[in-house]
JSON list of C-alpha atoms and ligand atoms in Angstrom, two decimals:
[
{"chain": "R", "resi": 27, "resn": "MET", "atom": "CA", "xyz": [-4.11, 9.99, 47.50]},
{"chain": "R", "resi": 28, "resn": "ILE", "atom": "CA", "xyz": [-6.32, 13.04, 48.10]},
{"chain": "R", "resi": 29, "resn": "ILE", "atom": "CA", "xyz": [-8.12, 12.93, 50.92]},
{"chain": "R", "resi": 30, "resn": "GLU", "atom": "CA", "xyz": [-11.04, 15.67, 51.08]},
{"chain": "R", "resi": 31, "resn": "ILE", "atom": "CA", "xyz": [-11.95, 15.70, 55.34]},
{"chain": "R", "resi": 32, "resn": "ASP", "atom": "CA", "xyz": [-15.92, 14.90, 55.22]},
{"chain": "R", "resi": 33, "resn": "HIS", "atom": "CA", "xyz": [-16.90, 16.01, 58.65]},
{"chain": "R", "resi": 34, "resn": "PRO", "atom": "CA", "xyz": [-19.25, 18.52, 59.79]},
{"chain": "R", "resi": 35, "resn": "VAL", "atom": "CA", "xyz": [-17.22, 20.50, 62.13]},
{"chain": "R", "resi": 36, "resn": "ALA", "atom": "CA", "xyz": [-15.04, 20.93, 59.73]},
{"chain": "R", "resi": 37, "resn": "ARG", "atom": "CA", "xyz": [-17.75, 22.21, 57.37]},
{"chain": "R", "resi": 38, "resn": "ASP", "atom": "CA", "xyz": [-19.03, 24.77, 59.89]},
{"chain": "R", "resi": 39, "resn": "LEU", "atom": "CA", "xyz": [-15.09, 26.54, 60.28]},
{"chain": "R", "resi": 40, "resn": "LEU", "atom": "CA", "xyz": [-14.69, 26.34, 56.45]},
{"chain": "R", "resi": 41, "resn": "THR", "atom": "CA", "xyz": [-17.77, 28.53, 56.05]},
{"chain": "R", "resi": 42, "resn": "ARG", "atom": "CA", "xyz": [-16.92, 31.06, 58.57]},
{"chain": "R", "resi": 43, "resn": "LEU", "atom": "CA", "xyz": [-13.14, 31.15, 57.08]},
{"chain": "R", "resi": 44, "resn": "ARG", "atom": "CA", "xyz": [-14.90, 31.83, 53.88]},
{"chain": "R", "resi": 45, "resn": "ASP", "atom": "CA", "xyz": [-17.78, 34.40, 55.03]},
{"chain": "R", "resi": 46, "resn": "ARG", "atom": "CA", "xyz": [-16.12, 37.69, 53.88]},
{"chain": "R", "resi": 47, "resn": "ARG", "atom": "CA", "xyz": [-17.48, 39.34, 56.96]},
{"chain": "R", "resi": 48, "resn": "THR", "atom": "CA", "xyz": [-15.54, 37.42, 59.16]},
{"chain": "R", "resi": 49, "resn": "PRO", "atom": "CA", "xyz": [-13.07, 39.85, 61.16]},
{"chain": "R", "resi": 50, "resn": "PRO", "atom": "CA", "xyz": [-8.92, 39.00, 61.66]},
{"chain": "R", "resi": 51, "resn": "SER", "atom": "CA", "xyz": [-9.40, 37.65, 65.24]},
{"chain": "R", "resi": 52, "resn": "GLU", "atom": "CA", "xyz": [-11.79, 34.97, 64.73]},
{"chain": "R", "resi": 53, "resn": "PHE", "atom": "CA", "xyz": [-10.67, 34.22, 61.04]},
{"chain": "R", "resi": 54, "resn": "SER", "atom": "CA", "xyz": [-7.26, 32.73, 62.67]},
{"chain": "R", "resi": 55, "resn": "ARG", "atom": "CA", "xyz": [-8.73, 31.21, 65.13]},
{"chain": "R", "resi": 56, "resn": "HIS", "atom": "CA", "xyz": [-11.14, 29.18, 63.19]},
{"chain": "R", "resi": 57, "resn": "ALA", "atom": "CA", "xyz": [-8.36, 28.46, 60.90]},
{"chain": "R", "resi": 58, "resn": "ARG", "atom": "CA", "xyz": [-6.48, 26.71, 63.99]},
{"chain": "R", "resi": 59, "resn": "SER", "atom": "CA", "xyz": [-9.79, 24.77, 64.63]},
{"chain": "R", "resi": 60, "resn": "LEU", "atom": "CA", "xyz": [-9.34, 23.70, 61.66]},
{"chain": "R", "resi": 61, "resn": "GLY", "atom": "CA", "xyz": [-6.13, 22.76, 61.64]},
{"chain": "R", "resi": 62, "resn": "TYR", "atom": "CA", "xyz": [-6.66, 20.33, 64.43]},
{"chain": "R", "resi": 63, "resn": "ILE", "atom": "CA", "xyz": [-9.18, 18.43, 62.20]},
{"chain": "R", "resi": 64, "resn": "LEU", "atom": "CA", "xyz": [-6.67, 18.24, 59.16]},
{"chain": "R", "resi": 65, "resn": "ALA", "atom": "CA", "xyz": [-3.58, 17.72, 61.99]},
{"chain": "R", "resi": 66, "resn": "THR", "atom": "CA", "xyz": [-5.56, 14.53, 63.26]},
{"chain": "R", "resi": 67, "resn": "GLU", "atom": "CA", "xyz": [-6.55, 13.31, 59.36]},
{"chain": "R", "resi": 68, "resn": "ALA", "atom": "CA", "xyz": [-2.80, 13.65, 58.51]},
{"chain": "R", "resi": 69, "resn": "THR", "atom": "CA", "xyz": [-1.21, 11.92, 61.54]},
{"chain": "R", "resi": 70, "resn": "ARG", "atom": "CA", "xyz": [-3.69, 9.00, 60.97]},
{"chain": "R", "resi": 71, "resn": "GLY", "atom": "CA", "xyz": [-1.18, 6.60, 59.68]},
{"chain": "R", "resi": 72, "resn": "LEU", "atom": "CA", "xyz": [1.90, 6.95, 62.09]},
{"chain": "R", "resi": 73, "resn": "ARG", "atom": "CA", "xyz": [3.22, 4.03, 63.49]},
{"chain": "R", "resi": 74, "resn": "THR", "atom": "CA", "xyz": [3.09, 3.78, 67.01]},
{"chain": "R", "resi": 75, "resn": "SER", "atom": "CA", "xyz": [5.27, 1.50, 69.64]},
{"chain": "R", "resi": 76, "resn": "PRO", "atom": "CA", "xyz": [4.15, -0.10, 72.40]},
{"chain": "R", "resi": 77, "resn": "ARG", "atom": "CA", "xyz": [4.70, 1.38, 75.88]},
{"chain": "R", "resi": 78, "resn": "VAL", "atom": "CA", "xyz": [3.77, 0.20, 79.46]},
{"chain": "R", "resi": 79, "resn": "ILE", "atom": "CA", "xyz": [3.06, 2.56, 82.02]},
{"chain": "R", "resi": 80, "resn": "GLN", "atom": "CA", "xyz": [0.84, 2.42, 85.27]},
{"chain": "R", "resi": 81, "resn": "THR", "atom": "CA", "xyz": [-2.31, 4.17, 85.48]},
{"chain": "R", "resi": 82, "resn": "PRO", "atom": "CA", "xyz": [-2.88, 5.13, 88.79]},
{"chain": "R", "resi": 83, "resn": "LEU", "atom": "CA", "xyz": [-4.82, 1.57, 89.04]},
{"chain": "R", "resi": 84, "resn": "GLU", "atom": "CA", "xyz": [-2.94, -1.15, 87.27]},
{"chain": "R", "resi": 85, "resn": "GLU", "atom": "CA", "xyz": [-0.04, -1.46, 84.87]},
{"chain": "R", "resi": 86, "resn": "MET", "atom": "CA", "xyz": [-1.08, -1.51, 81.61]},
{"chain": "R", "resi": 87, "resn": "LEU", "atom": "CA", "xyz": [0.78, -1.24, 77.63]},
{"chain": "R", "resi": 88, "resn": "GLY", "atom": "CA", "xyz": [0.14, 1.99, 75.99]},
{"chain": "R", "resi": 89, "resn": "GLU", "atom": "CA", "xyz": [1.21, 3.17, 72.86]},
{"chain": "R", "resi": 90, "resn": "VAL", "atom": "CA", "xyz": [3.41, 6.26, 71.79]},
{"chain": "R", "resi": 91, "resn": "CYS", "atom": "CA", "xyz": [4.17, 7.65, 68.34]},
{"chain": "R", "resi": 92, "resn": "PRO", "atom": "CA", "xyz": [8.06, 7.88, 68.19]},
{"chain": "R", "resi": 93, "resn": "ASP", "atom": "CA", "xyz": [8.12, 9.30, 64.63]},
{"chain": "R", "resi": 94, "resn": "GLN", "atom": "CA", "xyz": [8.10, 13.09, 64.84]},
{"chain": "R", "resi": 95, "resn": "PRO", "atom": "CA", "xyz": [7.66, 14.20, 61.39]},
{"chain": "R", "resi": 96, "resn": "VAL", "atom": "CA", "xyz": [9.31, 17.71, 59.99]},
{"chain": "R", "resi": 97, "resn": "LEU", "atom": "CA", "xyz": [6.44, 20.15, 59.80]},
{"chain": "R", "resi": 98, "resn": "MET", "atom": "CA", "xyz": [7.50, 22.34, 56.47]},
{"chain": "R", "resi": 99, "resn": "VAL", "atom": "CA", "xyz": [5.64, 25.77, 56.90]},
{"chain": "R", "resi": 100, "resn": "VAL", "atom": "CA", "xyz": [4.97, 27.55, 53.66]},
{"chain": "R", "resi": 101, "resn": "LEU", "atom": "CA", "xyz": [5.16, 31.27, 54.82]},
{"chain": "R", "resi": 102, "resn": "ARG", "atom": "CA", "xyz": [2.88, 33.17, 56.04]},
{"chain": "R", "resi": 103, "resn": "ALA", "atom": "CA", "xyz": [-0.12, 31.62, 55.63]},
{"chain": "R", "resi": 104, "resn": "GLY", "atom": "CA", "xyz": [1.16, 28.18, 56.40]},
{"chain": "R", "resi": 105, "resn": "LEU", "atom": "CA", "xyz": [1.79, 30.03, 60.34]},
{"chain": "R", "resi": 106, "resn": "ALA", "atom": "CA", "xyz": [-2.11, 29.40, 60.37]},
{"chain": "R", "resi": 107, "resn": "LEU", "atom": "CA", "xyz": [-1.38, 25.47, 60.63]},
{"chain": "R", "resi": 108, "resn": "LEU", "atom": "CA", "xyz": [1.37, 25.38, 62.89]},
{"chain": "R", "resi": 109, "resn": "GLU", "atom": "CA", "xyz": [0.00, 25.54, 66.16]},
{"chain": "R", "resi": 110, "resn": "PRO", "atom": "CA", "xyz": [-2.28, 22.72, 66.06]},
{"chain": "R", "resi": 111, "resn": "PHE", "atom": "CA", "xyz": [0.25, 20.57, 64.32]},
{"chain": "R", "resi": 112, "resn": "ARG", "atom": "CA", "xyz": [2.98, 21.44, 66.34]},
{"chain": "R", "resi": 113, "resn": "ASP", "atom": "CA", "xyz": [0.41, 20.46, 69.72]},
{"chain": "R", "resi": 114, "resn": "LEU", "atom": "CA", "xyz": [-0.02, 17.27, 68.41]},
{"chain": "R", "resi": 115, "resn": "LEU", "atom": "CA", "xyz": [3.39, 16.71, 67.08]},
{"chain": "R", "resi": 116, "resn": "PRO", "atom": "CA", "xyz": [5.60, 18.75, 69.95]},
{"chain": "R", "resi": 117, "resn": "ASP", "atom": "CA", "xyz": [8.89, 17.60, 68.88]},
{"chain": "R", "resi": 118, "resn": "SER", "atom": "CA", "xyz": [8.70, 17.76, 65.02]},
{"chain": "R", "resi": 119, "resn": "PRO", "atom": "CA", "xyz": [11.38, 19.80, 63.94]},
{"chain": "R", "resi": 120, "resn": "VAL", "atom": "CA", "xyz": [9.70, 22.89, 61.63]},
{"chain": "R", "resi": 121, "resn": "GLY", "atom": "CA", "xyz": [11.30, 24.37, 58.71]},
{"chain": "R", "resi": 122, "resn": "PHE", "atom": "CA", "xyz": [9.99, 27.35, 56.94]},
{"chain": "R", "resi": 123, "resn": "ALA", "atom": "CA", "xyz": [10.11, 27.83, 52.89]},
{"chain": "R", "resi": 124, "resn": "ALA", "atom": "CA", "xyz": [9.35, 31.74, 51.97]},
{"chain": "R", "resi": 125, "resn": "VAL", "atom": "CA", "xyz": [8.09, 31.93, 48.10]},
{"chain": "R", "resi": 126, "resn": "ARG", "atom": "CA", "xyz": [6.97, 34.86, 46.40]},
{"chain": "R", "resi": 127, "resn": "ARG", "atom": "CA", "xyz": [4.53, 34.41, 42.95]},
{"chain": "R", "resi": 128, "resn": "ILE", "atom": "CA", "xyz": [5.75, 36.76, 40.02]},
{"chain": "R", "resi": 129, "resn": "GLU", "atom": "CA", "xyz": [1.91, 38.11, 39.96]},
{"chain": "R", "resi": 130, "resn": "SER", "atom": "CA", "xyz": [2.05, 37.72, 35.65]},
{"chain": "R", "resi": 131, "resn": "THR", "atom": "CA", "xyz": [2.80, 34.24, 35.56]},
{"chain": "R", "resi": 132, "resn": "ALA", "atom": "CA", "xyz": [2.38, 32.86, 39.16]},
{"chain": "R", "resi": 133, "resn": "GLU", "atom": "CA", "xyz": [5.71, 31.57, 38.76]},
{"chain": "R", "resi": 134, "resn": "PRO", "atom": "CA", "xyz": [7.08, 30.79, 42.25]},
{"chain": "R", "resi": 135, "resn": "VAL", "atom": "CA", "xyz": [10.48, 32.43, 43.54]},
{"chain": "R", "resi": 136, "resn": "TRP", "atom": "CA", "xyz": [11.76, 31.54, 46.85]},
{"chain": "R", "resi": 137, "resn": "TYR", "atom": "CA", "xyz": [13.44, 34.11, 48.77]},
{"chain": "R", "resi": 138, "resn": "TYR", "atom": "CA", "xyz": [14.26, 32.29, 52.37]},
{"chain": "R", "resi": 139, "resn": "ASP", "atom": "CA", "xyz": [14.18, 29.06, 53.85]},
{"chain": "R", "resi": 140, "resn": "SER", "atom": "CA", "xyz": [15.36, 27.01, 56.58]},
{"chain": "R", "resi": 141, "resn": "VAL", "atom": "CA", "xyz": [14.84, 23.34, 56.43]},
{"chain": "R", "resi": 142, "resn": "PRO", "atom": "CA", "xyz": [15.76, 20.86, 59.02]},
{"chain": "R", "resi": 143, "resn": "GLU", "atom": "CA", "xyz": [16.74, 17.45, 58.21]},
{"chain": "R", "resi": 144, "resn": "THR", "atom": "CA", "xyz": [14.81, 16.09, 56.08]},
{"chain": "R", "resi": 145, "resn": "ALA", "atom": "CA", "xyz": [16.59, 12.93, 54.90]},
{"chain": "R", "resi": 146, "resn": "GLY", "atom": "CA", "xyz": [14.30, 9.83, 55.33]},
{"chain": "R", "resi": 147, "resn": "ARG", "atom": "CA", "xyz": [11.72, 11.43, 57.00]},
{"chain": "R", "resi": 148, "resn": "ARG", "atom": "CA", "xyz": [7.98, 11.82, 56.85]},
{"chain": "R", "resi": 149, "resn": "ILE", "atom": "CA", "xyz": [7.25, 15.49, 56.47]},
{"chain": "R", "resi": 150, "resn": "PHE", "atom": "CA", "xyz": [3.50, 17.64, 56.06]},
{"chain": "R", "resi": 151, "resn": "VAL", "atom": "CA", "xyz": [3.66, 20.41, 53.74]},
{"chain": "R", "resi": 152, "resn": "LEU", "atom": "CA", "xyz": [1.65, 23.04, 55.65]},
{"chain": "R", "resi": 153, "resn": "ASP", "atom": "CA", "xyz": [0.49, 25.31, 52.84]},
{"chain": "R", "resi": 154, "resn": "PRO", "atom": "CA", "xyz": [-3.33, 26.56, 53.27]},
{"chain": "R", "resi": 155, "resn": "MET", "atom": "CA", "xyz": [-4.09, 27.45, 49.68]},
{"chain": "R", "resi": 156, "resn": "LEU", "atom": "CA", "xyz": [-3.32, 25.23, 47.37]},
{"chain": "R", "resi": 157, "resn": "ALA", "atom": "CA", "xyz": [-3.81, 27.29, 44.32]},
{"chain": "R", "resi": 158, "resn": "THR", "atom": "CA", "xyz": [-1.74, 26.58, 41.29]},
{"chain": "R", "resi": 159, "resn": "GLY", "atom": "CA", "xyz": [0.09, 24.03, 43.20]},
{"chain": "R", "resi": 160, "resn": "GLY", "atom": "CA", "xyz": [3.18, 26.11, 41.82]},
{"chain": "R", "resi": 161, "resn": "THR", "atom": "CA", "xyz": [4.87, 27.04, 45.67]},
{"chain": "R", "resi": 162, "resn": "ALA", "atom": "CA", "xyz": [3.45, 23.51, 47.24]},
{"chain": "R", "resi": 163, "resn": "GLU", "atom": "CA", "xyz": [5.43, 21.70, 44.01]},
{"chain": "R", "resi": 164, "resn": "SER", "atom": "CA", "xyz": [8.57, 23.53, 44.21]},
{"chain": "R", "resi": 165, "resn": "VAL", "atom": "CA", "xyz": [8.92, 22.75, 48.48]},
{"chain": "R", "resi": 166, "resn": "VAL", "atom": "CA", "xyz": [8.00, 18.97, 47.08]},
{"chain": "R", "resi": 167, "resn": "ARG", "atom": "CA", "xyz": [10.77, 18.68, 44.65]},
{"chain": "R", "resi": 168, "resn": "PHE", "atom": "CA", "xyz": [13.02, 20.83, 47.05]},
{"chain": "R", "resi": 169, "resn": "LEU", "atom": "CA", "xyz": [12.57, 17.87, 49.91]},
{"chain": "R", "resi": 170, "resn": "ARG", "atom": "CA", "xyz": [12.25, 14.77, 47.44]},
{"chain": "R", "resi": 171, "resn": "LYS", "atom": "CA", "xyz": [16.38, 16.41, 46.53]},
{"chain": "R", "resi": 172, "resn": "ARG", "atom": "CA", "xyz": [17.07, 16.44, 50.06]},
{"chain": "R", "resi": 173, "resn": "GLY", "atom": "CA", "xyz": [16.02, 12.74, 50.29]},
{"chain": "R", "resi": 174, "resn": "ALA", "atom": "CA", "xyz": [12.91, 13.51, 52.10]},
{"chain": "R", "resi": 175, "resn": "GLY", "atom": "CA", "xyz": [10.71, 10.51, 52.82]},
{"chain": "R", "resi": 176, "resn": "GLN", "atom": "CA", "xyz": [6.50, 10.58, 52.43]},
{"chain": "R", "resi": 177, "resn": "VAL", "atom": "CA", "xyz": [5.19, 13.93, 51.62]},
{"chain": "R", "resi": 178, "resn": "THR", "atom": "CA", "xyz": [1.63, 15.07, 52.73]},
{"chain": "R", "resi": 179, "resn": "VAL", "atom": "CA", "xyz": [0.68, 18.65, 51.30]},
{"chain": "R", "resi": 180, "resn": "VAL", "atom": "CA", "xyz": [-1.94, 20.16, 53.93]},
{"chain": "R", "resi": 181, "resn": "SER", "atom": "CA", "xyz": [-4.50, 22.73, 52.86]},
{"chain": "R", "resi": 182, "resn": "ILE", "atom": "CA", "xyz": [-7.44, 24.31, 53.68]},
{"chain": "R", "resi": 183, "resn": "VAL", "atom": "CA", "xyz": [-8.83, 24.95, 50.37]},
{"chain": "R", "resi": 184, "resn": "ALA", "atom": "CA", "xyz": [-7.34, 23.30, 47.33]},
{"chain": "R", "resi": 185, "resn": "ALA", "atom": "CA", "xyz": [-8.19, 24.16, 43.46]},
{"chain": "R", "resi": 186, "resn": "PRO", "atom": "CA", "xyz": [-8.16, 21.17, 41.32]},
{"chain": "R", "resi": 187, "resn": "GLU", "atom": "CA", "xyz": [-5.19, 22.61, 39.39]},
{"chain": "R", "resi": 188, "resn": "GLY", "atom": "CA", "xyz": [-3.28, 23.00, 42.58]},
{"chain": "R", "resi": 189, "resn": "VAL", "atom": "CA", "xyz": [-4.41, 18.99, 43.61]},
{"chain": "R", "resi": 190, "resn": "ALA", "atom": "CA", "xyz": [-2.99, 17.98, 39.67]},
{"chain": "R", "resi": 191, "resn": "SER", "atom": "CA", "xyz": [0.48, 20.27, 39.93]},
{"chain": "R", "resi": 192, "resn": "VAL", "atom": "CA", "xyz": [1.23, 18.48, 43.78]},
{"chain": "R", "resi": 193, "resn": "ARG", "atom": "CA", "xyz": [0.09, 14.86, 42.34]},
{"chain": "R", "resi": 194, "resn": "LYS", "atom": "CA", "xyz": [2.71, 15.02, 39.66]},
{"chain": "R", "resi": 195, "resn": "HIS", "atom": "CA", "xyz": [4.80, 13.81, 42.53]},
{"chain": "R", "resi": 196, "resn": "GLY", "atom": "CA", "xyz": [2.85, 9.95, 42.53]},
{"chain": "R", "resi": 197, "resn": "ASP", "atom": "CA", "xyz": [3.07, 9.43, 46.24]},
{"chain": "R", "resi": 198, "resn": "VAL", "atom": "CA", "xyz": [2.16, 12.80, 47.60]},
{"chain": "R", "resi": 199, "resn": "ALA", "atom": "CA", "xyz": [-0.84, 12.92, 49.38]},
{"chain": "R", "resi": 200, "resn": "VAL", "atom": "CA", "xyz": [-2.84, 15.86, 49.51]},
{"chain": "R", "resi": 201, "resn": "ILE", "atom": "CA", "xyz": [-5.24, 16.67, 52.61]},
{"chain": "R", "resi": 202, "resn": "THR", "atom": "CA", "xyz": [-7.71, 19.29, 52.52]},
{"chain": "R", "resi": 203, "resn": "ALA", "atom": "CA", "xyz": [-10.79, 20.53, 53.94]},
{"chain": "R", "resi": 204, "resn": "SER", "atom": "CA", "xyz": [-12.19, 21.09, 50.39]},
{"chain": "R", "resi": 205, "resn": "VAL", "atom": "CA", "xyz": [-11.09, 20.71, 46.30]},
{"chain": "R", "resi": 206, "resn": "ASP", "atom": "CA", "xyz": [-13.04, 23.86, 45.29]},
{"chain": "R", "resi": 207, "resn": "ARG", "atom": "CA", "xyz": [-14.30, 25.02, 41.91]},
{"chain": "R", "resi": 208, "resn": "GLU", "atom": "CA", "xyz": [-11.77, 26.83, 40.26]},
{"chain": "R", "resi": 209, "resn": "LEU", "atom": "CA", "xyz": [-8.89, 29.18, 39.96]},
{"chain": "R", "resi": 210, "resn": "ASP", "atom": "CA", "xyz": [-9.85, 32.50, 38.49]},
{"chain": "R", "resi": 211, "resn": "SER", "atom": "CA", "xyz": [-7.79, 34.65, 36.29]},
{"chain": "R", "resi": 212, "resn": "ARG", "atom": "CA", "xyz": [-5.52, 36.02, 38.83]},
{"chain": "R", "resi": 213, "resn": "TRP", "atom": "CA", "xyz": [-4.72, 32.65, 40.38]},
{"chain": "R", "resi": 214, "resn": "TYR", "atom": "CA", "xyz": [-7.08, 32.97, 43.10]},
{"chain": "R", "resi": 215, "resn": "ILE", "atom": "CA", "xyz": [-9.46, 29.99, 44.38]},
{"chain": "R", "resi": 216, "resn": "ARG", "atom": "CA", "xyz": [-12.94, 30.16, 43.51]},
{"chain": "R", "resi": 217, "resn": "PRO", "atom": "CA", "xyz": [-14.99, 30.32, 45.80]},
{"chain": "R", "resi": 218, "resn": "GLY", "atom": "CA", "xyz": [-12.45, 30.10, 48.21]},
{"chain": "R", "resi": 219, "resn": "LEU", "atom": "CA", "xyz": [-11.49, 32.57, 51.00]},
{"chain": "R", "resi": 220, "resn": "GLY", "atom": "CA", "xyz": [-9.73, 35.30, 49.65]},
{"chain": "R", "resi": 221, "resn": "ASP", "atom": "CA", "xyz": [-5.91, 36.25, 50.41]},
{"chain": "R", "resi": 222, "resn": "CYS", "atom": "CA", "xyz": [-5.29, 33.61, 53.70]},
{"chain": "R", "resi": 223, "resn": "GLY", "atom": "CA", "xyz": [-2.18, 35.75, 54.42]},
{"chain": "R", "resi": 224, "resn": "GLU", "atom": "CA", "xyz": [-3.91, 39.00, 54.22]},
{"chain": "R", "resi": 225, "resn": "ARG", "atom": "CA", "xyz": [-6.86, 37.63, 56.15]},
{"chain": "R", "resi": 226, "resn": "LEU", "atom": "CA", "xyz": [-4.90, 36.38, 58.68]},
{"chain": "R", "resi": 227, "resn": "PHE", "atom": "CA", "xyz": [-1.87, 39.18, 58.87]},
{"chain": "R", "resi": 228, "resn": "SER", "atom": "CA", "xyz": [-3.06, 42.42, 57.80]},
{"chain": "R", "resi": 229, "resn": "GLY", "atom": "CA", "xyz": [-5.63, 43.46, 60.18]},
{"chain": "R", "resi": 230, "resn": "LEU", "atom": "CA", "xyz": [-8.50, 44.10, 57.48]},
{"chain": "R", "resi": 231, "resn": "PRO", "atom": "CA", "xyz": [-11.72, 42.13, 57.89]},
{"chain": "R", "resi": 232, "resn": "ASP", "atom": "CA", "xyz": [-12.47, 41.73, 53.96]},
{"chain": "R", "resi": 233, "resn": "SER", "atom": "CA", "xyz": [-9.00, 41.69, 51.93]},
{"chain": "R", "resi": 234, "resn": "ALA", "atom": "CA", "xyz": [-10.95, 40.23, 48.63]},
{"chain": "R", "resi": 235, "resn": "PRO", "atom": "CA", "xyz": [-13.83, 42.35, 46.99]},
{"chain": "R", "resi": 236, "resn": "ALA", "atom": "CA", "xyz": [-16.00, 39.56, 45.82]},
{"chain": "R", "resi": 237, "resn": "SER", "atom": "CA", "xyz": [-15.65, 41.12, 42.00]},
{"chain": "R", "resi": 238, "resn": "GLY", "atom": "CA", "xyz": [-11.88, 39.95, 42.74]},
{"chain": "R", "resi": 239, "resn": "PRO", "atom": "CA", "xyz": [-8.97, 39.73, 44.67]},
{"chain": "R", "resi": 240, "resn": "ALA", "atom": "CA", "xyz": [-7.66, 42.91, 46.07]},
{"chain": "R", "resi": 241, "resn": "GLU", "atom": "CA", "xyz": [-3.92, 43.79, 44.81]},
{"chain": "R", "resi": 242, "resn": "ALA", "atom": "CA", "xyz": [-1.48, 41.25, 46.64]},
{"chain": "R", "resi": 243, "resn": "THR", "atom": "CA", "xyz": [1.76, 42.88, 44.76]},
{"chain": "R", "resi": 244, "resn": "ARG", "atom": "CA", "xyz": [5.26, 43.62, 47.16]},
{"chain": "R", "resi": 245, "resn": "GLY", "atom": "CA", "xyz": [8.09, 44.05, 45.51]},
{"chain": "R", "resi": 246, "resn": "GLY", "atom": "CA", "xyz": [7.15, 42.13, 42.26]},
{"chain": "R", "resi": 247, "resn": "GLY", "atom": "CA", "xyz": [5.04, 39.72, 43.91]},
{"chain": "R", "resi": 248, "resn": "SER", "atom": "CA", "xyz": [2.94, 38.51, 46.38]},
{"chain": "R", "resi": 249, "resn": "ALA", "atom": "CA", "xyz": [3.74, 36.19, 49.37]},
{"chain": "R", "resi": 250, "resn": "ARG", "atom": "CA", "xyz": [0.41, 34.75, 50.29]},
{"chain": "V", "resi": 326, "resn": "URA", "atom": "N1", "xyz": [-3.22, 32.45, 48.39]},
{"chain": "V", "resi": 326, "resn": "URA", "atom": "C1", "xyz": [-4.67, 32.48, 48.53]},
{"chain": "V", "resi": 326, "resn": "URA", "atom": "O1", "xyz": [-4.32, 33.03, 49.75]},
{"chain": "V", "resi": 326, "resn": "URA", "atom": "N2", "xyz": [-6.26, 32.55, 48.51]},
{"chain": "V", "resi": 326, "resn": "URA", "atom": "C2", "xyz": [-6.40, 31.87, 46.94]},
{"chain": "V", "resi": 326, "resn": "URA", "atom": "O2", "xyz": [-7.39, 31.90, 46.26]},
{"chain": "V", "resi": 326, "resn": "URA", "atom": "C3", "xyz": [-5.04, 31.47, 46.11]},
{"chain": "V", "resi": 326, "resn": "URA", "atom": "C4", "xyz": [-3.45, 31.57, 46.75]}
]
């Protein structure tokens, strides 16, 4: 299942994120705001259980979400979505995967992970830029080996190639604000929004020239 958010505020926020003039402080605020919309959609199917409560006026039967899915953050750009998901799911355990891409092949190489118990649990993989899908797919494979339950990949922007890669695992859902046109020759999403990690954390208002992405190589690869 792929869900592309259809919401005017999401389109507004995404346009601001795409705009190269948006400075880092606003970029992270807009990403967080869009994260709440993505998190609301991602959690739509969570089960609830009844709870009797007293309002100031009378007793009533309310509903609470007893399950706390695991939040799996793909570093570093995934941090942009963590706060909105934690606000909605405050008791969810949080895992991290740091995956570097070999620039010449876009192959994902893991260099750090910290993962809570995932067996049988629902998982939200927070990976804002689903480009080749190599990173997200390797995270999904890793989680599957650990017996994870239903997995949903949450992205701000996805490329068709990334969606196809993740969807090789037929039961994995993808939620995104946009499936963009294509990947370019350096595996940037077009039209995209540039290097999400750089725009969030480098302090540069504009880290991806229109003619092509800025270099993102550090130690033989990039962790966007
Ligand atoms: N990661 C990014 O930050 N941007 C892209 O376009 C692709 C991957």
